[in-house]
Amino acid sequence: MNAIKSSVSVHYEQSSTAFLADLKVSSKSAATYNQYAQVLGEFGDWLNGHTDNRTDGATEITPLMISEYKQSMFARGVKNNTALHYLTMLRAFFKWAIDNKLYAEQPVTKSLLPSAEQIKHDIPTIDEINLLLSGKKPRYARHNTMQRNRAIVTLFIQSGLRVSELCNLRIKDLDFEHNNIYVDHGKGDKSRYAPFPSVARKNVQEYITHRRIELKPHNLPQNAFLFVGDDEHKPLTRQAVTKLVSGYVERLTGHKGIGAHDLRHAAASIWDNRGANIRDVQKALGHSKVETTERIYVQILDRK
């Protein structure tokens, strides 16, 4: 790495570290912070290994560098919408850096942002949803993980939670008396209450009871993460949740490729079939605009 590239990388590292420190104290959610840390870290790693022939001593990052980074993402198989998400977050970082006099110009220009592609969704049928809510045990399921995975699947179907929201749930967020879930720092750093119907309540309570038995003589504090893996102190990752949901649904219903987000849409499907008001569905799903909910009705549930 030549001297000028070292200057570019060092300046970026210092700026991104300052941004993350500011983000941590600005009441943003842990999920938002972690996403920015990942995106900024990956770009920093790419920047460290990038070769540039400039010798003018500047520390600016140019649109050309961003263009080359975008092409490197596509070259390693990053999907279009993921690249759009990454570049949008980088653009937000550089806007903050410009406002704080750390950079002079925005390198992530609008012309560099790839166009969003419509995602094809596949949601379980009503019969498959009923089977998933029936309590039937999937083939080859291990008892020590089956209760957790069943609780996760039924909670997605009945509450409409986002994956990040489920990962960040703590036991104290569950209100068994009033049948709702407090979602702290949801998307857009907004909080709300999500529904907590009977099947999900029953399965979550059985899972919590199982954890308490396994932990004896240790206590399970109310502030503990609800869904964990081998480490009791760390929540499941988004990737782990996506994988276990897909496996659970396939083994029980035979339907391949169903992800955690598809079960969120399954919740909307259930509410639609029961004649729920679209405004109530919007509130339950945590959409800031009813138009977002309408798109799910038209594009995914095939409603007009």
Short mmCIF file of C-alpha atoms in Angstrom, two decimals:
data_model
loop_
_atom_site.label_atom_id
_atom_site.label_comp_id
_atom_site.label_asym_id
_atom_site.label_seq_id
_atom_site.Cartn_x
_atom_site.Cartn_y
_atom_site.Cartn_z
CA MET A 1 0.00 0.00 0.00
CA ASN A 2 1.46 3.40 -0.99
CA ALA A 3 1.58 6.48 1.25
CA ILE A 4 -1.38 8.28 -0.28
CA LYS A 5 -3.61 5.23 0.08
CA SER A 6 -2.57 4.95 3.69
CA SER A 7 -3.69 8.56 4.21
CA VAL A 8 -7.06 7.86 2.58
CA SER A 9 -7.58 4.75 4.69
CA VAL A 10 -6.47 6.32 7.97
CA HIS A 11 -8.71 9.37 7.47
CA TYR A 12 -11.67 7.11 6.66
CA GLU A 13 -11.03 4.93 9.70
CA GLN A 14 -10.90 7.94 12.01
CA SER A 15 -14.05 9.42 10.48
CA SER A 16 -16.05 6.19 10.58
CA THR A 17 -14.99 5.59 14.20
CA ALA A 18 -16.25 9.07 15.13
CA PHE A 19 -19.51 8.43 13.28
CA LEU A 20 -20.14 5.15 15.11
CA ALA A 21 -19.36 6.78 18.46
CA ASP A 22 -21.91 9.50 17.69
CA LEU A 23 -24.44 6.89 16.54
CA LYS A 24 -24.06 4.98 19.79
CA VAL A 25 -25.11 7.94 21.92
CA SER A 26 -27.84 9.26 19.61
CA SER A 27 -30.47 6.75 20.85
CA LYS A 28 -30.36 4.67 17.68
CA SER A 29 -31.21 1.00 18.04
CA ALA A 30 -28.55 -1.66 18.54
CA ALA A 31 -29.61 -3.22 15.22
CA THR A 32 -29.03 0.09 13.39
CA TYR A 33 -25.63 0.54 15.01
CA ASN A 34 -24.58 -3.01 14.17
CA GLN A 35 -25.62 -2.62 10.53
CA TYR A 36 -23.61 0.59 10.13
CA ALA A 37 -20.62 -0.99 11.87
CA GLN A 38 -20.74 -3.92 9.46
CA VAL A 39 -21.15 -1.83 6.32
CA LEU A 40 -18.50 0.74 7.26
CA GLY A 41 -16.13 -2.02 8.34
CA GLU A 42 -16.48 -3.93 5.06
CA PHE A 43 -15.87 -0.79 3.03
CA GLY A 44 -12.85 0.02 5.20
CA ASP A 45 -11.41 -3.45 4.56
CA TRP A 46 -11.87 -2.97 0.82
CA LEU A 47 -10.29 0.48 1.02
CA ASN A 48 -7.23 -0.90 2.81
CA GLY A 49 -6.55 -3.31 -0.03
CA HIS A 50 -7.42 -0.93 -2.83
CA THR A 51 -4.65 0.41 -5.09
CA ASP A 52 -4.71 3.97 -6.37
CA ASN A 53 -2.03 5.77 -8.41
CA ARG A 54 -2.80 9.25 -7.09
CA THR A 55 0.19 11.05 -5.59
CA ASP A 56 -1.35 14.40 -4.63
CA GLY A 57 -1.53 13.67 -0.89
CA ALA A 58 -5.32 14.07 -0.72
CA THR A 59 -7.40 12.12 1.76
CA GLU A 60 -10.74 12.35 -0.09
CA ILE A 61 -12.65 9.31 -1.29
CA THR A 62 -13.82 9.80 -4.86
CA PRO A 63 -16.92 8.66 -6.77
CA LEU A 64 -14.57 6.52 -8.88
CA MET A 65 -13.52 4.59 -5.76
CA ILE A 66 -17.17 4.07 -4.84
CA SER A 67 -17.89 2.86 -8.37
CA GLU A 68 -15.03 0.36 -8.15
CA TYR A 69 -16.26 -0.79 -4.74
CA LYS A 70 -19.75 -1.31 -6.16
CA GLN A 71 -18.32 -3.41 -8.99
CA SER A 72 -16.32 -5.46 -6.48
CA MET A 73 -19.54 -6.24 -4.60
CA PHE A 74 -21.25 -7.46 -7.75
CA ALA A 75 -18.15 -9.49 -8.66
CA ARG A 76 -18.36 -11.46 -5.41
CA GLY A 77 -22.07 -12.16 -5.83
CA VAL A 78 -23.68 -9.46 -3.70
CA LYS A 79 -27.29 -9.01 -4.80
CA ASN A 80 -28.52 -5.76 -6.32
CA ASN A 81 -30.74 -4.70 -3.41
CA THR A 82 -28.03 -5.53 -0.88
CA ALA A 83 -25.56 -3.35 -2.78
CA LEU A 84 -28.17 -0.57 -2.82
CA HIS A 85 -28.60 -0.94 0.95
CA TYR A 86 -24.83 -0.80 1.56
CA LEU A 87 -24.28 2.24 -0.66
CA THR A 88 -27.25 4.07 0.86
CA MET A 89 -25.74 3.59 4.32
CA LEU A 90 -22.34 4.75 3.07
CA ARG A 91 -24.03 7.80 1.57
CA ALA A 92 -25.63 8.59 4.95
CA PHE A 93 -22.22 8.26 6.65
CA PHE A 94 -20.56 10.65 4.20
CA LYS A 95 -23.40 13.16 4.61
CA TRP A 96 -22.72 13.13 8.37
CA ALA A 97 -18.98 13.44 7.71
CA ILE A 98 -19.52 16.44 5.40
CA ASP A 99 -21.78 18.12 7.96
CA ASN A 100 -19.00 17.65 10.53
CA LYS A 101 -16.29 19.02 8.19
CA LEU A 102 -14.50 15.65 7.89
CA TYR A 103 -15.05 15.40 4.13
CA ALA A 104 -15.64 18.07 1.51
CA GLU A 105 -17.79 16.28 -1.08
CA GLN A 106 -20.24 13.39 -1.26
CA PRO A 107 -18.55 10.48 -3.09
CA VAL A 108 -21.64 8.26 -3.14
CA THR A 109 -23.55 10.17 -5.81
CA LYS A 110 -27.14 9.28 -6.63
CA SER A 111 -26.07 8.04 -10.05
CA LEU A 112 -23.97 5.34 -8.35
CA LEU A 113 -26.96 3.87 -6.51
CA PRO A 114 -28.29 0.79 -8.34
CA SER A 115 -32.01 0.70 -9.06
CA ALA A 116 -34.03 -1.36 -6.61
CA GLU A 117 -35.29 -4.69 -7.90
CA GLN A 118 -38.69 -6.02 -6.89
CA ILE A 119 -38.20 -9.01 -4.61
CA LYS A 120 -40.19 -12.13 -5.36
CA HIS A 121 -41.87 -13.37 -2.21
CA ASP A 122 -43.08 -16.86 -1.41
CA ILE A 123 -45.35 -17.19 1.59
CA PRO A 124 -46.90 -20.35 3.06
CA THR A 125 -50.50 -21.18 2.21
CA ILE A 126 -53.26 -20.93 4.81
CA ASP A 127 -53.18 -24.73 5.22
CA GLU A 128 -49.40 -24.61 5.77
CA ILE A 129 -49.80 -21.78 8.26
CA ASN A 130 -52.37 -23.81 10.19
CA LEU A 131 -49.98 -26.77 10.23
CA LEU A 132 -47.16 -24.56 11.55
CA LEU A 133 -49.48 -23.32 14.30
CA SER A 134 -50.78 -26.81 15.13
CA GLY A 135 -47.87 -27.74 17.40
CA LYS A 136 -46.91 -30.75 15.32
CA LYS A 137 -43.24 -31.65 15.69
CA PRO A 138 -41.09 -31.46 12.52
CA ARG A 139 -39.14 -34.50 11.37
CA TYR A 140 -35.65 -34.93 12.83
CA ALA A 141 -36.19 -32.07 15.30
CA ARG A 142 -34.02 -32.10 18.43
CA HIS A 143 -36.02 -31.38 21.58
CA ASN A 144 -33.53 -28.86 22.98
CA THR A 145 -33.85 -26.62 19.90
CA MET A 146 -37.34 -27.60 18.69
CA GLN A 147 -39.14 -25.64 21.42
CA ARG A 148 -37.13 -22.52 20.65
CA ASN A 149 -37.58 -22.83 16.88
CA ARG A 150 -41.32 -23.52 17.21
CA ALA A 151 -41.68 -20.44 19.40
CA ILE A 152 -39.81 -18.33 16.83
CA VAL A 153 -41.88 -19.56 13.87
CA THR A 154 -45.24 -19.12 15.58
CA LEU A 155 -44.20 -15.72 16.92
CA PHE A 156 -43.35 -14.51 13.41
CA ILE A 157 -46.67 -15.79 12.06
CA GLN A 158 -48.83 -14.32 14.80
CA SER A 159 -47.01 -11.08 15.63
CA GLY A 160 -45.61 -9.89 12.29
CA LEU A 161 -42.26 -8.97 13.86
CA ARG A 162 -39.25 -8.07 11.74
CA VAL A 163 -36.21 -10.35 12.00
CA SER A 164 -34.09 -7.69 13.75
CA GLU A 165 -36.94 -6.98 16.17
CA LEU A 166 -37.24 -10.64 17.11
CA CYS A 167 -33.47 -10.98 17.58
CA ASN A 168 -33.43 -8.03 19.99
CA LEU A 169 -36.41 -9.13 22.09
CA ARG A 170 -35.85 -9.53 25.81
CA ILE A 171 -38.04 -11.46 28.22
CA LYS A 172 -39.18 -8.23 29.86
CA ASP A 173 -40.70 -7.11 26.53
CA LEU A 174 -43.38 -9.83 26.73
CA ASP A 175 -46.70 -8.90 28.32
CA PHE A 176 -48.55 -12.17 28.91
CA GLU A 177 -51.32 -10.39 30.82
CA HIS A 178 -52.29 -7.96 28.04
CA ASN A 179 -51.25 -10.19 25.12
CA ASN A 180 -48.78 -7.86 23.47
CA ILE A 181 -45.06 -7.40 22.88
CA TYR A 182 -43.17 -4.17 23.38
CA VAL A 183 -40.88 -3.59 20.41
CA ASP A 184 -38.15 -1.20 21.54
CA HIS A 185 -36.22 0.64 18.82
CA GLY A 186 -37.88 -0.91 15.79
CA LYS A 187 -37.21 0.23 12.22
CA GLY A 188 -36.57 3.95 12.08
CA ASP A 189 -35.80 3.83 15.81
CA LYS A 190 -39.54 3.71 16.55
CA SER A 191 -41.15 1.73 19.34
CA ARG A 192 -44.55 0.01 19.21
CA TYR A 193 -46.66 -2.82 20.59
CA ALA A 194 -47.06 -5.98 18.48
CA PRO A 195 -49.81 -8.59 18.99
CA PHE A 196 -49.05 -11.66 21.08
CA PRO A 197 -51.82 -14.22 20.34
CA SER A 198 -52.47 -17.45 22.20
CA VAL A 199 -50.46 -20.01 20.19
CA ALA A 200 -47.35 -17.83 20.22
CA ARG A 201 -47.81 -17.11 23.94
CA LYS A 202 -48.11 -20.81 24.75
CA ASN A 203 -45.03 -21.80 22.73
CA VAL A 204 -42.91 -18.92 24.02
CA GLN A 205 -43.88 -19.70 27.62
CA GLU A 206 -42.95 -23.38 27.17
CA TYR A 207 -39.59 -22.34 25.69
CA ILE A 208 -38.88 -19.95 28.58
CA THR A 209 -39.82 -22.65 31.11
CA HIS A 210 -37.49 -25.10 29.35
CA ARG A 211 -34.64 -22.58 29.51
CA ARG A 212 -35.21 -22.00 33.22
CA ILE A 213 -35.06 -25.74 33.87
CA GLU A 214 -31.85 -26.07 31.84
CA LEU A 215 -30.24 -23.14 33.67
CA LYS A 216 -30.82 -24.39 37.22
CA PRO A 217 -29.60 -23.32 39.69
CA HIS A 218 -28.91 -20.10 37.74
CA ASN A 219 -31.63 -17.52 37.26
CA LEU A 220 -33.07 -16.28 33.96
CA PRO A 221 -33.31 -12.50 34.44
CA GLN A 222 -36.08 -10.45 32.87
CA ASN A 223 -33.46 -8.48 30.94
CA ALA A 224 -32.13 -11.63 29.24
CA PHE A 225 -32.44 -11.96 25.47
CA LEU A 226 -35.46 -14.10 24.61
CA PHE A 227 -33.93 -16.20 21.84
CA VAL A 228 -30.35 -17.39 22.23
CA GLY A 229 -28.04 -20.09 20.92
CA ASP A 230 -25.26 -21.85 22.80
CA ASP A 231 -24.27 -18.61 24.53
CA GLU A 232 -27.00 -17.57 26.98
CA HIS A 233 -25.80 -13.96 26.91
CA LYS A 234 -25.91 -13.40 23.15
CA PRO A 235 -29.04 -13.18 20.97
CA LEU A 236 -29.43 -15.24 17.83
CA THR A 237 -28.11 -13.51 14.71
CA ARG A 238 -30.30 -12.63 11.73
CA GLN A 239 -28.52 -15.30 9.70
CA ALA A 240 -29.15 -17.96 12.34
CA VAL A 241 -32.85 -17.06 12.57
CA THR A 242 -33.26 -17.14 8.78
CA LYS A 243 -31.60 -20.56 8.57
CA LEU A 244 -33.56 -22.18 11.40
CA VAL A 245 -36.89 -20.81 10.15
CA SER A 246 -36.28 -22.14 6.64
CA GLY A 247 -35.31 -25.57 7.98
CA TYR A 248 -38.22 -25.79 10.42
CA VAL A 249 -40.83 -24.84 7.81
CA GLU A 250 -39.42 -27.20 5.17
CA ARG A 251 -39.26 -30.20 7.52
CA LEU A 252 -42.83 -29.66 8.72
CA THR A 253 -44.61 -28.57 5.52
CA GLY A 254 -42.26 -29.61 2.69
CA HIS A 255 -42.29 -26.00 1.44
CA LYS A 256 -38.72 -25.01 0.56
CA GLY A 257 -37.28 -21.52 0.60
CA ILE A 258 -39.57 -19.90 3.18
CA GLY A 259 -37.65 -17.27 5.13
CA ALA A 260 -38.33 -15.35 8.30
CA HIS A 261 -39.55 -12.28 6.41
CA ASP A 262 -42.02 -14.47 4.49
CA LEU A 263 -43.62 -15.39 7.83
CA ARG A 264 -44.06 -11.68 8.56
CA HIS A 265 -46.06 -11.50 5.34
CA ALA A 266 -47.92 -14.64 6.44
CA ALA A 267 -49.10 -12.64 9.44
CA ALA A 268 -50.51 -10.01 7.10
CA SER A 269 -52.16 -12.80 5.11
CA ILE A 270 -53.91 -14.14 8.23
CA TRP A 271 -55.13 -10.69 9.27
CA ASP A 272 -56.35 -10.01 5.73
CA ASN A 273 -58.26 -13.31 5.65
CA ARG A 274 -59.91 -12.38 8.93
CA GLY A 275 -61.01 -9.02 7.56
CA ALA A 276 -58.66 -6.82 9.59
CA ASN A 277 -58.67 -3.10 8.83
CA ILE A 278 -55.58 -2.10 6.83
CA ARG A 279 -54.78 0.64 9.36
CA ASP A 280 -54.67 -1.97 12.13
CA VAL A 281 -52.38 -4.14 9.98
CA GLN A 282 -50.16 -1.12 9.33
CA LYS A 283 -49.88 -0.48 13.07
CA ALA A 284 -49.15 -4.12 13.90
CA LEU A 285 -46.44 -4.41 11.25
CA GLY A 286 -44.86 -1.11 12.28
CA HIS A 287 -45.14 0.60 8.89
CA SER A 288 -44.78 4.38 9.10
CA LYS A 289 -46.89 4.81 5.94
CA VAL A 290 -50.05 2.95 4.95
CA GLU A 291 -48.76 2.88 1.37
CA THR A 292 -46.12 0.35 2.48
CA THR A 293 -48.86 -1.92 3.82
CA GLU A 294 -50.86 -1.45 0.62
CA ARG A 295 -47.88 -2.65 -1.44
CA ILE A 296 -47.84 -5.90 0.55
CA TYR A 297 -51.57 -6.34 -0.14
CA VAL A 298 -51.14 -5.76 -3.89
CA GLN A 299 -47.71 -7.26 -4.68
CA ILE A 300 -47.64 -10.19 -2.25
CA LEU A 301 -51.20 -11.03 -1.22
CA ASP A 302 -52.58 -10.21 -4.69
CA ARG A 303 -55.25 -7.88 -3.32
CA LYS A 304 -56.43 -4.74 -5.11
#
